[in-house]
Short mmCIF file of C-alpha atoms in Angstrom, two decimals:
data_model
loop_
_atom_site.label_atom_id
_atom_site.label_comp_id
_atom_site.label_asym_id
_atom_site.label_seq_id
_atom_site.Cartn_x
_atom_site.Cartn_y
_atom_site.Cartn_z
CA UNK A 1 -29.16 -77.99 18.18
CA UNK A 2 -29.68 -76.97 14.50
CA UNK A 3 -31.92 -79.47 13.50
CA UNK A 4 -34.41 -78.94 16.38
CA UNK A 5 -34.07 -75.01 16.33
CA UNK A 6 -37.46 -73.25 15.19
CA UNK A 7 -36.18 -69.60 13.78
CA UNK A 8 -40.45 -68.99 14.19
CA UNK A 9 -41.48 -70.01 17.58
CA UNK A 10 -38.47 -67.99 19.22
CA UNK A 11 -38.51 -64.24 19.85
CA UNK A 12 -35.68 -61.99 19.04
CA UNK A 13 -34.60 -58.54 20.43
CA UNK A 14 -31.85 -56.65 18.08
CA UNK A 15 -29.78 -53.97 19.76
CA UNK A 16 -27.95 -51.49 17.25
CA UNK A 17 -29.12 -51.52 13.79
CA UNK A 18 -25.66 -50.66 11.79
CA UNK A 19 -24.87 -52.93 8.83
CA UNK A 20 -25.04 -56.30 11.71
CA UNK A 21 -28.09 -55.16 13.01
CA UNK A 22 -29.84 -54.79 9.58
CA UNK A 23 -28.72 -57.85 8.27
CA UNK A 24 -30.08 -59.66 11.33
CA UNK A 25 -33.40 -58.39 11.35
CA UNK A 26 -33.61 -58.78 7.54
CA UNK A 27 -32.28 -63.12 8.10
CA UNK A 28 -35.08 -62.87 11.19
CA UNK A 29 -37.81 -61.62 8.96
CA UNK A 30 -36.51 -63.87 5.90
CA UNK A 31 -37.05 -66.76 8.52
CA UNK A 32 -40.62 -66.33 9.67
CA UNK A 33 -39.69 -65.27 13.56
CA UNK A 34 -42.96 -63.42 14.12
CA UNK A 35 -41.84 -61.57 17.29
CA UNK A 36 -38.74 -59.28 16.43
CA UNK A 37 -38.03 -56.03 18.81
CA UNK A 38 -35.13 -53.88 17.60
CA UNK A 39 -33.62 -50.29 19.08
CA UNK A 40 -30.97 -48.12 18.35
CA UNK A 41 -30.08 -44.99 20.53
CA UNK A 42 -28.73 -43.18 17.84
CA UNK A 43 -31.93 -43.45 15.92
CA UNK A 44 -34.99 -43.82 17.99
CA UNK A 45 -35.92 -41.34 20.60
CA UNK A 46 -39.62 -42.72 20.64
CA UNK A 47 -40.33 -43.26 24.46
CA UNK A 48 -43.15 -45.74 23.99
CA UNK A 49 -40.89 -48.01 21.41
CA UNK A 50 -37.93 -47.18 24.18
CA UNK A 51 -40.45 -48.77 27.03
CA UNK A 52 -41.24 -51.77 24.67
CA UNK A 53 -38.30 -52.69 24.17
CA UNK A 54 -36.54 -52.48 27.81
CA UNK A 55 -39.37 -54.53 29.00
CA UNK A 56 -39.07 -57.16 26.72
CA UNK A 57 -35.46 -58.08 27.31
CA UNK A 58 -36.58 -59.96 30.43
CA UNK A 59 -38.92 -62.06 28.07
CA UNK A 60 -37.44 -62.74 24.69
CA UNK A 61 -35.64 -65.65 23.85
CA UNK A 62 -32.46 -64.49 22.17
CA UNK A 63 -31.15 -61.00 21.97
CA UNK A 64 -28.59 -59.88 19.59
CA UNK A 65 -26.22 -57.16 20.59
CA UNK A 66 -24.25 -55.39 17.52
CA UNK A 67 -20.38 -55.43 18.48
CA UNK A 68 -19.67 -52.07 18.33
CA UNK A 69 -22.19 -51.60 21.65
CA UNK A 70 -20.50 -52.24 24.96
CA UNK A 71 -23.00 -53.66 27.11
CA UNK A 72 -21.19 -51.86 30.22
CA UNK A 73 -21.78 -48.33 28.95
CA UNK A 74 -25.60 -49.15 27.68
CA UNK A 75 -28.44 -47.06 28.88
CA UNK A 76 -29.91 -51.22 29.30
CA UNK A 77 -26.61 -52.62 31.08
CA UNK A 78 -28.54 -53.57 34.22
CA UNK A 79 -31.29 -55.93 32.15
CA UNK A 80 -28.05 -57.69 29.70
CA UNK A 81 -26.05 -58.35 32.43
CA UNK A 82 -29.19 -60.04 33.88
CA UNK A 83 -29.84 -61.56 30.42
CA UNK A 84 -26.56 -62.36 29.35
CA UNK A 85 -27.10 -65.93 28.19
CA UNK A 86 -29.59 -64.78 26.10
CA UNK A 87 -27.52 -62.89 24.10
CA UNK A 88 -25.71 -64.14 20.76
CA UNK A 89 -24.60 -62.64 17.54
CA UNK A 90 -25.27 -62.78 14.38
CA UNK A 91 -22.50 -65.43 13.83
CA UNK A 92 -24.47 -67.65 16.03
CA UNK A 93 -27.57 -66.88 13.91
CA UNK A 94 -25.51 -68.24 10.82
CA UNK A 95 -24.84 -71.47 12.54
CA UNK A 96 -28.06 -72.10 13.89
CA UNK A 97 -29.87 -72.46 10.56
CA UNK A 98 -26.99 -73.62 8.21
CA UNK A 99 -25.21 -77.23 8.33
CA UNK A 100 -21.57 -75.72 8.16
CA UNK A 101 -19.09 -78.80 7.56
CA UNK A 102 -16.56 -76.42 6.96
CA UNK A 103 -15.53 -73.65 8.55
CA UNK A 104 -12.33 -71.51 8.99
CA UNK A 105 -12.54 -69.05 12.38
CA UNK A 106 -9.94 -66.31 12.73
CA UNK A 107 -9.23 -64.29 15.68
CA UNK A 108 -6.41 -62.29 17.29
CA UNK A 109 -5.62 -58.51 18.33
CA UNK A 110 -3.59 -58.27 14.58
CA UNK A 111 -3.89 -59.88 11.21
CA UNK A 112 -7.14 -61.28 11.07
CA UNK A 113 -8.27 -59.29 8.34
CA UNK A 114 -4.98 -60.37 5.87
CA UNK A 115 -4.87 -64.35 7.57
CA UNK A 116 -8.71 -64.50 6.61
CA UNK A 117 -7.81 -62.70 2.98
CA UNK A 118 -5.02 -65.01 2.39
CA UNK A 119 -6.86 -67.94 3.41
CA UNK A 120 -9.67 -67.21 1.14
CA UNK A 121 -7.60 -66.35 -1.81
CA UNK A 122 -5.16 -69.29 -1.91
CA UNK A 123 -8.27 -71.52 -1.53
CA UNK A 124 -10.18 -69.92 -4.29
CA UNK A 125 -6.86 -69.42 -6.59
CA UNK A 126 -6.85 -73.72 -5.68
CA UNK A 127 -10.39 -74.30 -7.10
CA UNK A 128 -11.87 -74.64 -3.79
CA UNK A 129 -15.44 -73.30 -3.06
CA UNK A 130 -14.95 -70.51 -0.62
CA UNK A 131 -16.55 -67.36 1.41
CA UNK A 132 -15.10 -64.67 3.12
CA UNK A 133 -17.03 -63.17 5.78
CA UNK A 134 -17.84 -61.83 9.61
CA UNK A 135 -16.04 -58.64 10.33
CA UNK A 136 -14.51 -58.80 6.06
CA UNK A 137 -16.49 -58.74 3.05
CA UNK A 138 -20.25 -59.05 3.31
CA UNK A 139 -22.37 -59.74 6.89
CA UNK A 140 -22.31 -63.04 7.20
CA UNK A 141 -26.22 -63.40 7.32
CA UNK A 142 -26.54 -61.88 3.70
CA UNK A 143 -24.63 -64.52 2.41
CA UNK A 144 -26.17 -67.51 0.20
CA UNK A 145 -25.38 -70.89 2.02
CA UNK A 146 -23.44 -73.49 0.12
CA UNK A 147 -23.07 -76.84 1.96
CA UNK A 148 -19.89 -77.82 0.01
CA UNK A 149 -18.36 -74.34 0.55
CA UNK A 150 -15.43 -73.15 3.10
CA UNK A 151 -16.78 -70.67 4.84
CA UNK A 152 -13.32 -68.22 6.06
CA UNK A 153 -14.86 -66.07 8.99
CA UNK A 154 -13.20 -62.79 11.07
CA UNK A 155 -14.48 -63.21 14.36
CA UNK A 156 -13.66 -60.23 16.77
CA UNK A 157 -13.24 -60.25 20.74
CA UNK A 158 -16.62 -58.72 20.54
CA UNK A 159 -18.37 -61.34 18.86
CA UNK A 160 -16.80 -64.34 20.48
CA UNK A 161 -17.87 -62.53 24.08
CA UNK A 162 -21.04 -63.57 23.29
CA UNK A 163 -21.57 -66.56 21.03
CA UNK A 164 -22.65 -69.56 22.33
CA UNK A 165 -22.77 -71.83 18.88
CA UNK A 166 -20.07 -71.56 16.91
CA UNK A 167 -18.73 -74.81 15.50
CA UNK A 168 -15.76 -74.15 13.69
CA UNK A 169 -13.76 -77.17 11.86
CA UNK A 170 -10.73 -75.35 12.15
CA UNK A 171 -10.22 -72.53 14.60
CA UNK A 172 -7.07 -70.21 15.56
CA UNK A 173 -5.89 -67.33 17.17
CA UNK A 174 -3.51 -65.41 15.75
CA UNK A 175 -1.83 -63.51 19.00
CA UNK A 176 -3.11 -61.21 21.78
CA UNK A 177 -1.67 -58.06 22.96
CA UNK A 178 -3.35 -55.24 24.94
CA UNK A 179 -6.71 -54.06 22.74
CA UNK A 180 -10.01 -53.42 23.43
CA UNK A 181 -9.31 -53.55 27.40
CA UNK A 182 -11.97 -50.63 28.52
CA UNK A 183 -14.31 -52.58 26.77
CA UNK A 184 -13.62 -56.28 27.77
CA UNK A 185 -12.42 -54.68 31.70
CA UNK A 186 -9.24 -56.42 31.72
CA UNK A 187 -6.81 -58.09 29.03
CA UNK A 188 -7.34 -62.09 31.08
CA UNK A 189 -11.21 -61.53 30.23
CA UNK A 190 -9.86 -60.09 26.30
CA UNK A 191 -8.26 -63.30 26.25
CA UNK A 192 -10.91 -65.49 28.03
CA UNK A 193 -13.31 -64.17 25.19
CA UNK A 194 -10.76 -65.51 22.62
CA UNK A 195 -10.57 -68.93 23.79
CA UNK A 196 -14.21 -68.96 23.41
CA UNK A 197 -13.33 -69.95 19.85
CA UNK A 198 -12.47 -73.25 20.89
CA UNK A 199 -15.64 -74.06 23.07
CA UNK A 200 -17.74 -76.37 21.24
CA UNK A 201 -15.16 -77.72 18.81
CA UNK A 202 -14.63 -81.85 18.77
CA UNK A 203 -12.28 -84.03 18.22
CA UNK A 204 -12.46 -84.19 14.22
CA UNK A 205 -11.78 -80.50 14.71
CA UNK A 206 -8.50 -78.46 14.57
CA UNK A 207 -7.29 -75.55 16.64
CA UNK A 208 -4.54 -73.50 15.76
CA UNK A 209 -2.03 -71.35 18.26
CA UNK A 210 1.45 -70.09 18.85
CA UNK A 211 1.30 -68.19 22.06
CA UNK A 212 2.50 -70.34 25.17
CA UNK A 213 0.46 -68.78 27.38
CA UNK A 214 -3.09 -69.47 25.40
CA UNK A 215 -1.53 -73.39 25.05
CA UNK A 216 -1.54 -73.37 28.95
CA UNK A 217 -4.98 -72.02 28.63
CA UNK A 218 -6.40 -74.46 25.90
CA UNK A 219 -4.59 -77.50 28.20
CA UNK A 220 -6.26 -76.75 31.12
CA UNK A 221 -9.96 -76.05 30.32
CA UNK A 222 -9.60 -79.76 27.73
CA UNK A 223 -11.02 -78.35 25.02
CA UNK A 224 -11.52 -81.80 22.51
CA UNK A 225 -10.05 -79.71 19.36
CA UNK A 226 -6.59 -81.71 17.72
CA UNK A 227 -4.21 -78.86 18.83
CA UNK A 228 -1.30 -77.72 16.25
CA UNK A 229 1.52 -74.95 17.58
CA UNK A 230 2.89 -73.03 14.90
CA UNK A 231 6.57 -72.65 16.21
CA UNK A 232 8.28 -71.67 13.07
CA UNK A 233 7.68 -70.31 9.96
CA UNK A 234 8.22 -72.71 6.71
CA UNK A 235 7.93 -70.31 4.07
CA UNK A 236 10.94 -68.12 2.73
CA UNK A 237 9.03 -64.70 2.45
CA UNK A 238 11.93 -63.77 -0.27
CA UNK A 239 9.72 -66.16 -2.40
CA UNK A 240 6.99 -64.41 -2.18
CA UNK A 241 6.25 -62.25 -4.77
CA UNK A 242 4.52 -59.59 -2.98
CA UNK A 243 6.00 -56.73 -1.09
CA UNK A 244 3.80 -55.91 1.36
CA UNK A 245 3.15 -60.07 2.43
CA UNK A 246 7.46 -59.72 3.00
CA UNK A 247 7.17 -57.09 5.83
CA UNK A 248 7.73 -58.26 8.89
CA UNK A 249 4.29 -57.93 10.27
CA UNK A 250 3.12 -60.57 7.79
CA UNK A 251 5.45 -63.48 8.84
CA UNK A 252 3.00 -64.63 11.50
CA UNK A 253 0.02 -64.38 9.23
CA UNK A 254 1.65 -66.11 6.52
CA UNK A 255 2.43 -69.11 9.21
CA UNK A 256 -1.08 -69.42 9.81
CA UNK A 257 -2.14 -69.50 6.12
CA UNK A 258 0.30 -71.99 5.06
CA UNK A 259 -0.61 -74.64 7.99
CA UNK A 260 -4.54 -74.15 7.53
CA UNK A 261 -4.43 -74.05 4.05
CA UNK A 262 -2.23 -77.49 4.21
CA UNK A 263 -5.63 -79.10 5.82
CA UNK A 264 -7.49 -78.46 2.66
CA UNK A 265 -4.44 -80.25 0.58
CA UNK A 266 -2.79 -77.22 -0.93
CA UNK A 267 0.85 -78.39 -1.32
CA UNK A 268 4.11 -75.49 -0.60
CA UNK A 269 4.36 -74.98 -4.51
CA UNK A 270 0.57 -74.03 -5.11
CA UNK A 271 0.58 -71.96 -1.44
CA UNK A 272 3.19 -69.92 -3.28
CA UNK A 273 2.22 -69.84 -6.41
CA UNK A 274 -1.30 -68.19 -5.06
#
C-alpha cells in the first residue's frame, strides 16, 4: 500500500486542530495533497466554512479525526458513522509514507507512557537508533524519518479505533481495565479497539500479552503475529536502582520492557544497567 499511495491525488478532511490536528495538516501540506478541508468547533463559527466542510465528508478520501473528539457526541456524527472507513489517524498517515522496518506499538488502560519511556531509554542507553512518539514526546508526523531507526509509539484506544495501517514489528498490550467506556460504549468494544493493534501484523512479527482473556481473543480472530505471554516477571525490582520503577505498579511495565527489549539483543545485565 505505501509504495502505490499518492499523498497528492487524495483529498483529506482534518477534524480538530489541537497539536494532532496541526501536525497533520502541516505533513498534508508538506506532501503536496492539494485538497485539504479542516474544522474545529472550538475555533470556527464561520457558517459557510461549517457548510464546506459537512458536505465534503461524503466526498473526500480520508478524514482524520483528532482523538480527543468522540465521533458519538459530534455535531457531524451522522456523516462519520456513514464515513467511518474513511477515517484514519495521524499514525496511519506516518505509515503510509514512511518504510517503517521497525516499530515498537504500546497500548493498554495503564503504563503505556513509562513501558514506551523505558523502552526508548534502555534502547538508546544500548546505542540503538530510537524515537519516542504518538501520544509521548513529539506528534509523530513532525518527526524526521530514519529507516534504520526504532520507532517506540503510544497508541491510545482512540487511535487504534480508527487506524486501518499500522504495521507494527512488535506490538503489545499492556492490560485493560474499565477506561474510556462512555466514549468507546462498552468495555468488549474498548477492548475490540485494542486488538486492533494486531490486525495487519505477519508472521515475522511479534505480539506481546499477559491477559488470558485478550489470548482467547488473539486465538480466535488468527491474527499471523508470533505470540509471546508474559507470565512472570524475570527481573528482581530490588536491583533496580530506581525507586519509583520498584513500586508495585511498575512490575508489569518492567515485564514488558525486559522481553521487548530482549528482541533487539539487550542482554539482563545491560537491561539493568540502563
Amino acid at each position: 500500500m505505501r509504495n502505490t499511495f499518492k499523498f497528492k491525488d487524495k483529498s483529506f478532511a482534518v477534524y480538530g486542530l489541537g497539536i494532532t490536528g496541526k501536525s497533520v495538516l502541516k505533513f498534508l501540506k508538506k506532501n503536496k495533497v492539494n485538497k485539504i478541508l479542516d474544522w474545529d468547533d472550538r475555533l470556527f463559527k464561520n457558517n459557510e466554512k461549517f457548510k464546506r466542510f459537512k458536505v465534503n465528508l461524503n466526498i473526500v478520501d480520508y478524514i482524520i479525526v483528532s482523538p480527543g473528539i468522540n465521533i458519538k457526541k459530534s455535531r457531524f456524527n451522522k456523516l462519520l458513522f456513514k464515513n467511518k472507513k474513511k477515517i484514519i489517524t495521524d499514525l496511519d498517515l506516518f505509515f503510509l509514507k514512511n518504510d517503517v522496518k521497525k516499530s515498537i506499538i504500546i497500548t493498554g488502560t495503564n503504563g503505556k507512557s513509562t513501558t514506551c519511556s523505558l523502552i526508548h531509554h534502555i534502547l538508546k542507553n544500548n546505542k540503538i537508533k530510537t524515537k519516542l512518539a504518538g501520544n509521548i514526546g513529539k506528534p509523530i508526523l513532525d518527526l524526521k524519518f530514519v529507516k534504520n531507526e526504532i520507532y517506540v509509539i503510544e497508541a491510545s484506544s482512540f487511535q487504534l479505533e480508527y487506524s486501518k495501517f499500522l504495521k507494527p514489528y512488535c506490538a503489545a498490550i499492556l492490560n485493560i481495565s474499565k477506561d474510556h467506556l462512555d466514549w468507546h460504549g462498552s468495555k468488549r468494544k474498548y477492548i475490540m479497539s485494542k486488538i486492533k493493534i494486531f490486525n495487519n501484523q505477519t508472521k515475522k512479527d511479534i505480539a506481546f500479552l499477559s491477559d488470558k482473556r485478550l489470548e482467547k481473543i488473539y486465538n480466535k480472530k488468527r491474527f499471523l503475529g508470533k505470540l509471546r505471554i508474559i507470565r512472570k516477571n524475570p527481573i528482581n525490582v530490588k536491583n533496580i536502582q530506581n525507586r519509583y520503577l520498584q513500586l508495585d505498579t511498575n512490575f508489569n511495565n518492567i515485564k514488558f520492557a525486559f522481553f521487548i527489549s530482549k528482541l533487539f539483543g539487550i542482554k539482563k545485565k545491560f537491561f539493568l544497567s540502563s
